[in-house]
Tab-separated table of C-alpha atoms in Angstrom:
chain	number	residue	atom	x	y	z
G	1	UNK	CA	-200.540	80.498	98.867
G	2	UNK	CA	-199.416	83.926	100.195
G	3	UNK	CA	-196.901	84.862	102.914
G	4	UNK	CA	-196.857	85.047	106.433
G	5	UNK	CA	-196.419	88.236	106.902
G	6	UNK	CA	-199.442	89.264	104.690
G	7	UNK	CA	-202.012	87.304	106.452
G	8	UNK	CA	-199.983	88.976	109.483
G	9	UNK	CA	-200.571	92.433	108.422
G	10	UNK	CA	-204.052	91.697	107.411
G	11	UNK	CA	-204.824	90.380	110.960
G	12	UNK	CA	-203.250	93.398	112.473
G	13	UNK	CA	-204.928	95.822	110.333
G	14	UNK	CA	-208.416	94.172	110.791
G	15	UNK	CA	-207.719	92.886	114.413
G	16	UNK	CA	-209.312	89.854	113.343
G	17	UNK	CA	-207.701	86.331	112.567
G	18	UNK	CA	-210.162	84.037	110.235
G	19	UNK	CA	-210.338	79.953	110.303
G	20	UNK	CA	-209.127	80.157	107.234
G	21	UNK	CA	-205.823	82.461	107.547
G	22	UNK	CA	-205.357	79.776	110.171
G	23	UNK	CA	-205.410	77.286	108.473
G	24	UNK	CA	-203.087	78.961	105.488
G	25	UNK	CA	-200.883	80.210	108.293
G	26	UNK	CA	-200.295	76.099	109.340
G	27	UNK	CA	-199.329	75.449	106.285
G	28	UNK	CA	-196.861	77.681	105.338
G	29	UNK	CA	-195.188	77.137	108.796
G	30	UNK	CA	-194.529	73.607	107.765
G	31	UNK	CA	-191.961	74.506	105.371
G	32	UNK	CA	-189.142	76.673	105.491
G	33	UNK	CA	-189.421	80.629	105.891
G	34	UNK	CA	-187.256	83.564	106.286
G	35	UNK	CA	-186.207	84.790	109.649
G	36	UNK	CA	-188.427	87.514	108.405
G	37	UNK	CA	-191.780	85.839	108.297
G	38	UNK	CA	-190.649	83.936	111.742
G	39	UNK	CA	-190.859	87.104	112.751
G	40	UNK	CA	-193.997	88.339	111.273
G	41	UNK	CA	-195.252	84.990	113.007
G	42	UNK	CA	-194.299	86.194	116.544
G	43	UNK	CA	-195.345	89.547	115.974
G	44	UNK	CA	-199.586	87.630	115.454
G	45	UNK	CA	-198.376	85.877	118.549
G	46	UNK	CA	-197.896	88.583	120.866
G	47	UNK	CA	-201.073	90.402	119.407
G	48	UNK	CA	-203.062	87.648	119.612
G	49	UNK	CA	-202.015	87.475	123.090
G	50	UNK	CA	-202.861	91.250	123.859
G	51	UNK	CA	-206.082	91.436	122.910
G	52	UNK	CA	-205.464	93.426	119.585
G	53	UNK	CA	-206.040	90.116	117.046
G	54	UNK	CA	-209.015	87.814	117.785
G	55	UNK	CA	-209.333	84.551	116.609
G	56	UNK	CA	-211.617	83.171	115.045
G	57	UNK	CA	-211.216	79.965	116.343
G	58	UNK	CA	-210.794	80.766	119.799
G	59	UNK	CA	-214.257	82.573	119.456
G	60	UNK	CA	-216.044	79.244	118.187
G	61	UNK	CA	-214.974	77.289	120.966
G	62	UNK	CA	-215.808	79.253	123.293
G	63	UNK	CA	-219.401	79.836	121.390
G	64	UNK	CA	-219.685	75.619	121.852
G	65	UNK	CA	-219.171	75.855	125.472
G	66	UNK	CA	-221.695	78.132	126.182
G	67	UNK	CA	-224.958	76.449	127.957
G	68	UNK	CA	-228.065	76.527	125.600
């Protein structure tokens, strides 16, 4: 699997977040991490929130509710 704050720097670098660092990024929050990687984990958060990471995800869904 990786860490947290790899797929974190990754999304910052690329300003992108895929489905599937997503999904990597659920799992390795289900087990135990450092208060490092917590706070790798906020750091997507608040750029995700900003504008400067976009989700993949988020993207899809709104892709779905668009009228054809």
């Amino acid at each position: 699997m990786g860490r947290i704050s790899d797929l974190v720097d990754q999304a910052l670098k690329t300003g992108y977040l895929s489905l599937a660092a997503e999904d990597q990024l659920r799992s390795l929050l289900q087990v135990k991490n450092t208060p490092e990687e917590l706070t790798a984990f906020l750091q997507l958060q608040r750029a995700a929130m900003e504008g400067l990471v976009k989700q993949e995800s988020r993207e899809l869904a709104y892709l779905q509710k668009l009228p054809l």
